[in-house]
Short mmCIF file of C-alpha atoms in Angstrom, two decimals:
data_model
loop_
_atom_site.label_atom_id
_atom_site.label_comp_id
_atom_site.label_asym_id
_atom_site.label_seq_id
_atom_site.Cartn_x
_atom_site.Cartn_y
_atom_site.Cartn_z
CA MET A 100 5.67 -40.86 18.92
CA ILE A 101 5.88 -40.03 15.33
CA THR A 102 9.71 -39.11 14.15
CA THR A 103 10.38 -37.20 10.66
CA SER A 104 12.84 -34.97 9.32
CA VAL A 105 10.43 -31.91 8.43
CA CYS A 106 7.19 -31.14 10.30
CA ILE A 107 5.01 -28.65 8.82
CA ILE A 108 2.34 -26.98 10.84
CA GLY A 109 -0.43 -25.85 8.58
CA ALA A 110 -2.00 -27.22 5.08
CA GLY A 111 -2.97 -24.24 3.81
CA PRO A 112 -1.12 -23.32 0.33
CA GLY A 113 1.92 -22.46 2.22
CA GLY A 114 2.28 -25.46 4.08
CA ALA A 115 1.21 -27.52 1.37
CA THR A 116 3.42 -26.14 -1.29
CA THR A 117 6.40 -26.63 1.06
CA ALA A 118 5.05 -30.45 1.46
CA LEU A 119 4.76 -30.94 -2.21
CA GLN A 120 8.18 -29.79 -3.02
CA LEU A 121 9.61 -31.92 -0.36
CA ASP A 122 8.02 -34.89 -1.94
CA ARG A 123 9.30 -34.03 -5.38
CA LEU A 124 12.50 -33.70 -3.82
CA GLY A 125 12.35 -37.10 -2.07
CA ILE A 126 12.34 -35.76 1.43
CA PRO A 127 9.61 -37.44 4.02
CA CYS A 128 7.75 -34.78 5.84
CA VAL A 129 4.57 -34.62 8.43
CA VAL A 130 1.74 -32.10 7.91
CA VAL A 131 -0.45 -31.24 10.50
CA ASP A 132 -3.49 -29.03 10.44
CA LYS A 133 -6.14 -28.45 13.22
CA ALA A 134 -8.93 -28.39 10.45
CA VAL A 135 -10.31 -31.13 8.47
CA PHE A 136 -10.53 -30.54 4.64
CA PRO A 137 -12.37 -28.99 3.15
CA ARG A 138 -12.77 -26.25 5.25
CA ASP A 139 -13.53 -22.63 4.53
CA LYS A 140 -11.10 -19.62 4.88
CA VAL A 141 -11.98 -15.87 4.92
CA CYS A 142 -10.17 -14.52 1.96
CA GLY A 143 -10.55 -12.69 -1.55
CA ASP A 144 -10.30 -15.63 -3.25
CA GLY A 145 -7.95 -14.19 -5.99
CA LEU A 146 -5.24 -16.45 -7.33
CA SER A 147 -2.60 -14.45 -9.28
CA GLY A 148 -0.07 -15.52 -12.19
CA LYS A 149 2.38 -16.73 -9.29
CA VAL A 150 -0.02 -19.24 -8.24
CA ILE A 151 0.54 -21.27 -11.55
CA THR A 152 4.08 -20.26 -12.07
CA GLY A 153 4.95 -21.45 -8.52
CA LEU A 154 3.36 -24.63 -8.75
CA GLU A 155 4.57 -25.39 -12.38
CA LYS A 156 8.23 -25.18 -10.80
CA ILE A 157 7.31 -27.78 -8.45
CA ASP A 158 5.38 -30.22 -10.92
CA LYS A 159 4.09 -29.27 -14.39
CA GLY A 160 1.02 -32.20 -13.42
CA ILE A 161 -0.06 -29.81 -10.56
CA ALA A 162 -0.35 -26.83 -12.51
CA GLU A 163 -2.14 -28.61 -15.31
CA ARG A 164 -4.55 -30.17 -13.03
CA LEU A 165 -5.34 -26.66 -11.62
CA ARG A 166 -5.95 -25.36 -14.94
CA ALA A 167 -8.41 -28.05 -15.59
CA PHE A 168 -10.07 -27.40 -11.81
CA ALA A 169 -13.69 -26.83 -12.49
CA ALA A 170 -14.37 -25.04 -9.29
CA LYS A 171 -12.86 -21.51 -10.10
CA GLU A 172 -13.01 -18.29 -12.64
CA ASN A 173 -10.60 -17.79 -15.08
CA SER A 174 -9.96 -14.13 -15.30
CA TRP A 175 -8.66 -12.05 -17.75
CA GLY A 176 -7.91 -8.62 -16.29
CA VAL A 177 -8.20 -6.27 -13.30
CA THR A 178 -10.37 -3.04 -13.42
CA PHE A 179 -9.15 -0.23 -10.99
CA VAL A 180 -11.35 2.44 -10.17
CA SER A 181 -9.96 5.79 -8.52
CA PRO A 182 -11.32 7.82 -5.93
CA GLY A 183 -12.77 9.94 -8.59
CA ARG A 184 -14.71 6.99 -10.15
CA GLN A 185 -12.51 6.74 -13.34
CA GLY A 186 -12.01 3.36 -14.37
CA MET A 187 -9.21 1.51 -15.91
CA ASP A 188 -8.81 -2.36 -17.66
CA VAL A 189 -5.89 -3.59 -17.54
CA PRO A 190 -5.51 -7.12 -19.17
CA TYR A 191 -3.29 -9.37 -17.58
CA LYS A 192 -1.87 -10.02 -21.06
CA PRO A 193 -2.02 -7.42 -24.07
CA ASN A 194 -4.34 -8.38 -26.75
CA TYR A 195 -5.14 -11.42 -25.25
CA ASN A 196 -7.14 -14.62 -27.06
CA LYS A 197 -9.73 -16.46 -24.43
CA GLN A 198 -9.75 -19.47 -27.06
CA ALA A 199 -5.81 -19.33 -27.47
CA ASP A 200 -4.25 -18.01 -24.47
CA ALA A 201 -4.20 -19.75 -20.89
CA PRO A 202 -5.55 -17.36 -18.32
CA LEU A 203 -3.03 -15.89 -16.07
CA GLY A 204 -5.40 -15.41 -13.29
CA PHE A 205 -8.21 -17.20 -11.34
CA VAL A 206 -10.84 -16.62 -8.65
CA CYS A 207 -11.51 -19.58 -6.51
CA LYS A 208 -13.07 -20.06 -3.21
CA ARG A 209 -10.37 -21.04 -0.58
CA ILE A 210 -12.67 -24.09 0.72
CA HIS A 211 -12.03 -25.02 -3.18
CA PHE A 212 -8.56 -24.22 -3.71
CA ASP A 213 -7.39 -25.18 -0.24
CA ASN A 214 -8.85 -28.66 -0.59
CA PHE A 215 -7.31 -28.93 -4.05
CA MET A 216 -4.02 -28.72 -2.38
CA VAL A 217 -4.76 -31.15 0.49
CA GLU A 218 -5.71 -33.93 -2.26
CA GLU A 219 -2.30 -33.14 -4.04
CA LEU A 220 -0.83 -33.72 -0.72
CA LYS A 221 -2.46 -37.06 -0.38
CA ARG A 222 -1.19 -38.22 -3.54
CA SER A 223 2.21 -37.47 -2.49
CA PRO A 224 4.35 -40.67 -1.19
CA ASN A 225 6.23 -38.69 1.04
CA VAL A 226 3.88 -36.90 2.85
CA ARG A 227 2.10 -37.91 5.88
CA LEU A 228 -0.87 -35.51 6.56
CA PHE A 229 -2.83 -35.51 9.77
CA GLU A 230 -5.98 -33.36 9.70
CA GLY A 231 -8.20 -32.27 13.01
CA VAL A 232 -4.96 -31.96 15.21
CA THR A 233 -4.35 -28.68 17.14
CA ILE A 234 -0.51 -28.08 17.85
CA ASP A 235 -0.46 -26.30 21.31
CA LYS A 236 3.06 -27.01 22.71
CA TYR A 237 6.35 -26.60 21.20
CA SER A 238 9.77 -27.76 22.51
CA LEU A 239 13.04 -27.22 21.25
CA GLU A 240 15.55 -29.89 22.19
CA GLU A 241 19.11 -30.19 21.27
CA ASP A 242 18.11 -32.56 18.38
CA GLY A 243 15.10 -31.02 16.94
CA TYR A 244 11.38 -29.62 17.93
CA THR A 245 9.01 -31.76 20.06
CA VAL A 246 5.34 -30.65 19.07
CA ARG A 247 2.30 -31.96 20.62
CA ASN A 248 -1.33 -31.12 21.02
CA ASN A 249 -2.79 -30.29 24.67
CA ALA A 250 -4.02 -33.58 25.79
CA GLY A 251 -0.57 -34.94 25.12
CA ASP A 252 -1.62 -37.92 22.73
CA PHE A 253 -0.20 -36.56 19.48
CA VAL A 254 3.57 -36.22 19.55
CA VAL A 255 6.01 -35.36 16.60
CA LYS A 256 9.44 -35.17 17.01
CA ALA A 257 11.19 -33.38 14.12
CA LYS A 258 14.81 -31.75 13.06
CA LEU A 259 13.07 -28.96 11.32
CA LEU A 260 9.82 -27.15 11.91
CA ILE A 261 7.84 -25.17 8.96
CA ILE A 262 5.32 -22.79 10.45
CA ALA A 263 2.70 -22.22 7.98
CA ASN A 264 -0.47 -22.13 10.48
CA GLY A 265 -1.50 -18.54 9.27
CA ALA A 266 -1.84 -15.10 10.53
CA HIS A 267 -2.76 -15.92 13.88
CA SER A 268 0.04 -18.33 14.66
CA SER A 269 1.23 -18.43 18.41
CA PHE A 270 4.44 -19.49 17.02
CA THR A 271 4.97 -16.62 15.06
CA LYS A 272 4.21 -14.48 18.14
CA ASP A 273 5.60 -16.15 21.12
CA VAL A 274 8.81 -17.70 19.49
CA ALA A 275 9.93 -15.77 16.42
CA GLY A 276 8.86 -12.69 18.13
CA ILE A 277 6.77 -11.00 15.44
CA ARG A 278 3.96 -8.97 16.88
CA MET A 279 0.64 -7.30 15.13
CA GLU A 280 1.56 -3.76 14.23
CA PRO A 281 -1.71 -1.71 13.16
CA LYS A 282 0.52 0.47 10.65
CA TYR A 283 1.69 -3.04 8.85
CA TYR A 284 -1.46 -4.98 9.08
CA ALA A 285 -4.80 -4.95 7.30
CA ALA A 286 -8.29 -5.71 8.82
CA GLY A 287 -10.59 -7.41 5.97
CA ILE A 288 -14.17 -8.56 5.50
CA ARG A 289 -15.74 -10.25 2.74
CA ALA A 290 -19.16 -12.09 1.67
CA TYR A 291 -20.42 -13.93 -1.29
CA TYR A 292 -23.01 -12.32 -3.20
CA LYS A 293 -25.06 -13.42 -6.20
CA GLY A 294 -26.63 -11.51 -8.92
CA VAL A 295 -24.40 -8.91 -8.68
CA LYS A 296 -24.96 -6.41 -12.11
CA GLY A 297 -22.32 -5.13 -14.47
CA MET A 298 -19.71 -7.59 -14.10
CA HIS A 299 -16.88 -7.75 -16.88
CA GLU A 300 -17.56 -10.05 -19.55
CA ASP A 301 -13.99 -11.53 -19.32
CA SER A 302 -14.25 -11.59 -15.68
CA PHE A 303 -11.99 -8.81 -14.57
CA ILE A 304 -11.75 -8.74 -10.86
CA GLU A 305 -12.62 -5.26 -9.59
CA LEU A 306 -10.44 -2.89 -7.17
CA HIS A 307 -12.67 0.48 -6.06
CA PHE A 308 -10.44 2.51 -4.40
CA LEU A 309 -13.04 4.74 -2.43
CA LYS A 310 -11.92 7.86 -0.84
CA ASN A 311 -13.12 7.05 2.54
CA LEU A 312 -11.38 3.49 2.25
CA LEU A 313 -7.75 5.12 1.45
CA PRO A 314 -5.06 3.36 1.29
CA GLY A 315 -7.61 0.08 1.23
CA TYR A 316 -10.15 -0.54 -1.18
CA LEU A 317 -13.72 -2.37 -1.86
CA TRP A 318 -13.33 -5.38 -4.27
CA ILE A 319 -15.46 -7.59 -6.09
CA PHE A 320 -14.21 -10.58 -7.68
CA PRO A 321 -16.20 -12.88 -9.92
CA LEU A 322 -16.66 -16.56 -9.08
CA PRO A 323 -18.45 -19.33 -10.96
CA ASP A 324 -21.91 -19.78 -11.41
CA GLY A 325 -22.98 -15.90 -11.09
CA GLU A 326 -21.35 -15.35 -7.43
CA ALA A 327 -18.95 -12.86 -6.45
CA ASN A 328 -16.75 -12.44 -3.65
CA VAL A 329 -17.42 -8.93 -2.43
CA GLY A 330 -15.33 -7.26 0.52
CA MET A 331 -13.14 -4.14 1.60
CA ASP A 332 -10.06 -4.13 3.36
CA MET A 333 -8.40 -0.99 5.57
CA LEU A 334 -5.02 -0.36 7.34
CA SER A 335 -5.62 -1.36 10.86
CA ASP A 336 -4.06 1.84 12.33
CA ALA A 337 -6.52 3.54 10.16
CA VAL A 338 -9.44 1.36 11.28
CA ARG A 339 -8.72 2.28 15.02
CA ASP A 340 -7.92 5.89 14.48
CA ARG A 341 -10.76 6.70 12.54
CA LYS A 342 -13.47 4.15 14.58
CA VAL A 343 -14.53 2.58 11.68
CA ASN A 344 -16.95 -0.37 11.59
CA LEU A 345 -16.05 -2.32 8.33
CA LYS A 346 -19.20 -4.47 8.42
CA GLN A 347 -21.28 -1.36 8.52
CA LEU A 348 -19.38 0.54 6.03
CA LEU A 349 -19.76 -2.40 3.28
CA THR A 350 -23.21 -2.59 4.13
CA GLU A 351 -23.96 0.94 3.88
CA THR A 352 -21.81 1.57 0.83
CA LEU A 353 -23.57 -1.30 -1.17
CA LYS A 354 -26.91 0.06 -0.17
CA GLN A 355 -26.32 4.21 -0.12
CA ASP A 356 -23.56 4.67 -3.06
CA PRO A 357 -25.47 5.29 -6.28
CA VAL A 358 -23.05 3.08 -8.17
CA PHE A 359 -23.28 0.23 -5.90
CA ALA A 360 -26.87 0.70 -4.91
CA GLU A 361 -27.79 -0.07 -8.46
CA ARG A 362 -25.49 -3.24 -8.94
CA PHE A 363 -26.40 -4.55 -5.78
CA ARG A 364 -30.20 -3.76 -6.17
CA ASP A 365 -31.18 -7.26 -6.83
CA ALA A 366 -28.12 -9.11 -5.27
CA GLU A 367 -28.37 -11.51 -2.71
CA MET A 368 -25.83 -11.92 -0.01
CA THR A 369 -25.33 -15.99 0.00
CA SER A 370 -23.00 -16.27 3.10
CA SER A 371 -22.60 -14.32 6.47
CA LEU A 372 -20.06 -10.95 6.38
CA ASP A 373 -17.02 -12.27 7.86
CA GLY A 374 -13.48 -10.48 9.09
CA TYR A 375 -9.93 -11.55 8.74
CA GLY A 376 -6.42 -10.14 9.25
CA LEU A 377 -3.81 -9.48 6.60
CA PRO A 378 -0.30 -9.39 7.99
CA LEU A 379 1.40 -7.14 5.49
CA GLY A 380 5.13 -7.56 4.31
CA SER A 381 5.73 -3.78 4.52
CA LYS A 382 8.71 -4.30 6.91
CA LYS A 383 11.55 -6.84 6.69
CA ARG A 384 11.19 -9.17 9.38
CA ARG A 385 13.48 -12.14 10.63
CA LEU A 386 11.63 -15.11 8.96
CA SER A 387 13.51 -18.06 10.53
CA GLY A 388 15.60 -19.09 13.64
CA ASN A 389 16.93 -21.98 15.17
CA ARG A 390 15.35 -25.12 13.77
CA TYR A 391 12.28 -23.23 12.24
CA MET A 392 11.30 -21.01 9.13
CA LEU A 393 8.12 -19.18 8.92
CA VAL A 394 6.06 -19.46 5.48
CA GLY A 395 3.39 -17.71 4.17
CA ASP A 396 0.86 -15.61 6.32
CA ALA A 397 2.86 -16.85 9.43
CA ALA A 398 5.72 -14.96 8.00
CA TYR A 399 3.95 -11.49 7.47
CA ILE A 400 4.47 -11.32 3.65
CA ILE A 401 0.97 -10.53 2.04
CA ASP A 402 1.64 -7.89 -0.58
CA PRO A 403 0.93 -4.63 1.02
CA PHE A 404 -0.90 -2.85 -2.06
CA THR A 405 -2.67 -5.75 -3.78
CA GLY A 406 -3.44 -7.94 -0.42
CA GLU A 407 -2.55 -10.94 -2.02
CA GLY A 408 -1.13 -13.88 -0.05
CA ILE A 409 -1.67 -17.05 -1.76
CA GLY A 410 1.20 -16.35 -4.30
CA ASN A 411 3.75 -15.18 -1.97
CA ALA A 412 2.27 -18.02 0.37
CA ILE A 413 3.50 -20.53 -2.20
CA TYR A 414 6.81 -18.99 -3.40
CA SER A 415 7.93 -18.90 0.01
CA GLY A 416 6.83 -22.55 0.67
CA ALA A 417 9.07 -23.77 -2.08
CA ILE A 418 12.03 -22.00 -0.97
CA ALA A 419 11.84 -23.25 2.57
CA ALA A 420 11.52 -26.88 1.15
CA LYS A 421 14.81 -26.23 -0.85
CA GLN A 422 16.50 -24.71 2.33
CA ALA A 423 15.16 -27.69 4.54
CA ALA A 424 17.00 -30.25 1.94
CA ALA A 425 20.12 -27.92 1.97
CA CYS A 426 20.02 -28.00 5.88
CA LEU A 427 19.24 -31.65 6.13
CA GLU A 428 22.06 -32.49 3.56
CA ALA A 429 24.50 -30.37 5.86
CA ASP A 430 23.02 -31.31 8.89
CA ASN A 431 22.96 -27.87 10.10
CA PHE A 432 19.87 -26.16 11.46
CA SER A 433 21.37 -23.31 13.29
CA GLU A 434 20.02 -20.07 13.29
CA ALA A 435 22.82 -19.01 11.08
CA ALA A 436 22.40 -21.43 8.34
CA MET A 437 18.87 -20.47 8.48
CA MET A 438 19.33 -17.03 7.36
CA ALA A 439 20.02 -18.25 3.76
CA TYR A 440 16.05 -18.56 3.84
CA ASP A 441 15.50 -15.05 4.60
CA GLU A 442 17.76 -13.56 2.41
CA SER A 443 16.28 -15.99 -0.57
CA VAL A 444 12.61 -14.87 0.40
CA TYR A 445 13.54 -11.37 0.22
CA ARG A 446 15.54 -11.54 -2.84
CA VAL A 447 12.78 -13.13 -5.00
CA LEU A 448 9.73 -11.09 -3.12
CA GLY A 449 11.40 -8.14 -1.47
CA PRO A 450 11.61 -5.71 -4.47
CA GLU A 451 7.78 -6.52 -5.21
CA LEU A 452 6.95 -5.74 -1.30
CA ASN A 453 8.87 -2.63 -1.20
CA LEU A 454 7.39 -1.22 -4.48
CA SER A 455 3.85 -2.23 -3.04
CA TYR A 456 4.41 -0.58 0.23
CA LYS A 457 5.36 2.73 -1.59
CA LEU A 458 2.20 2.33 -3.77
CA GLN A 459 0.34 2.10 -0.72
CA GLN A 460 1.53 5.38 0.80
CA LEU A 461 1.04 7.12 -2.38
CA VAL A 462 -2.64 5.96 -2.41
CA LYS A 463 -3.59 7.82 0.72
CA TYR A 464 -3.27 10.82 -1.13
CA PRO A 465 -6.73 10.99 -3.22
CA ARG A 466 -5.55 13.75 -6.05
CA LEU A 467 -2.26 12.09 -6.72
CA PHE A 468 -3.80 8.85 -7.12
CA ASN A 469 -6.62 10.32 -9.49
CA TRP A 470 -3.73 11.85 -11.42
CA LEU A 471 -1.80 8.50 -11.57
CA MET A 472 -5.08 7.12 -12.97
CA LYS A 473 -5.54 9.69 -15.55
CA MET A 474 -1.62 9.35 -16.37
CA GLY A 475 -2.20 5.27 -16.58
CA MET A 476 -4.99 5.55 -18.95
CA ARG A 477 -2.65 7.15 -21.41
CA ASN A 478 0.60 5.52 -20.51
CA LYS A 479 0.74 1.85 -21.47
CA GLN A 480 4.19 1.53 -19.45
CA LEU A 481 2.65 2.86 -16.35
CA ARG A 482 -0.82 0.13 -16.92
CA ASP A 483 1.74 -2.78 -17.33
CA VAL A 484 3.66 -1.54 -13.95
CA ILE A 485 -0.11 -1.85 -12.37
CA SER A 486 -1.02 -4.95 -13.85
CA SER A 487 2.70 -6.38 -12.68
CA MET A 488 1.82 -5.57 -9.23
CA PHE A 489 -0.65 -8.48 -9.42
CA TYR A 490 0.23 -10.87 -12.31
CA GLU A 491 3.91 -10.26 -13.19
CA VAL A 492 5.93 -12.78 -11.40
CA ASP A 493 9.34 -10.99 -12.31
CA LEU A 494 8.59 -7.88 -11.68
CA ARG A 495 11.93 -7.33 -9.99
CA LYS A 496 13.85 -7.58 -13.54
CA LYS A 497 12.13 -4.80 -14.80
CA LEU A 498 12.37 -2.68 -11.74
CA THR A 499 16.03 -3.18 -11.59
CA LYS A 500 16.51 -1.54 -15.35
CA PRO A 501 16.80 2.09 -15.90
CA SER A 502 15.68 1.97 -19.15
CA PHE A 503 12.11 0.80 -17.64
CA TYR A 504 11.73 4.21 -16.14
CA VAL A 505 13.02 6.06 -18.93
CA LYS A 506 10.39 4.58 -21.00
CA LEU A 507 7.87 5.39 -18.21
CA LEU A 508 8.74 8.89 -18.20
CA LEU A 509 8.87 9.27 -22.09
CA ASN A 510 5.26 7.44 -22.14
CA ARG A 511 6.45 4.67 -24.37
#
């Protein structure tokens, strides 16, 4: 049996970040993942400014190595396209200079990014990583959690458990009691294409809010070597109520829509078309309990408007590690003590999640969305807000100032 202070289930971005932060705090931990890396993960592959900022706070060296990482595309902005097919380019930094400025956004296949994070774990002396092991059983005892695989030949005893094993975590459902609710959950599909025409020269990511997808969207995210991540998502209750086949809808849209048919005429799909679920942070939930914390997708904290999960996973992982350090120092792992983790996560991410949920509700109405887009094309403040939904790390600071809304209304 392996004994440790902290056991992390899942080595994706959230779990890896938790372990990296613990390592930098000098706290040993064990990380267990059912996969052997590198492994693929169905995702939009967008890395927001939160990713670099979050990693930089843990260790500037990690951020520097990510910036130098070859298997990613630097992205300088986002193109929003309204249901009325009006496009608006929003750079992540006004008047950016590609030669002088560091990019704020990236697109990187999860097979590469997650492996980058795992390689960082392997160079961290306080981290013991076990790949290819599925944890099936969790037993809460007086002095900690014992976790084991089905065969019972892999057993870990830990004072504290960090659950970071994704959207379909059995622990989240069976122990934390968080269930999939279609109105707070999205269904997504994605495929990789080569040879898509009309990509932005500065690799802006594209979000097309098509009328029949609202409040979801179709995305095109540029990747290195002329590839693109192409997909769409839609709220699960809308998929159910409208009886939508997302794979069929995406295929038909790319073939039949006049704009996309031209752009994809000579494009080649280089992967299968795969689906995945997005547990959205549209409502507040309990993210911890006696001797455990939920991190990343297992905590249901994906941005409801943008669908971004990696940045929030990284932020929640760093918060969980700091909370673990406080619990170990106080030797207190009670449900009451863990509430500090929930409070920190919702203090940091809550304002953005709330605003995103409101925006998600707004874009259900095509006329209103078209009007907002027209207004955004004339209003720099509104463009800044829209951009911030993806890449402004401290958006909450702006949103707490009345002067921000005054400027927005006065179009300044």
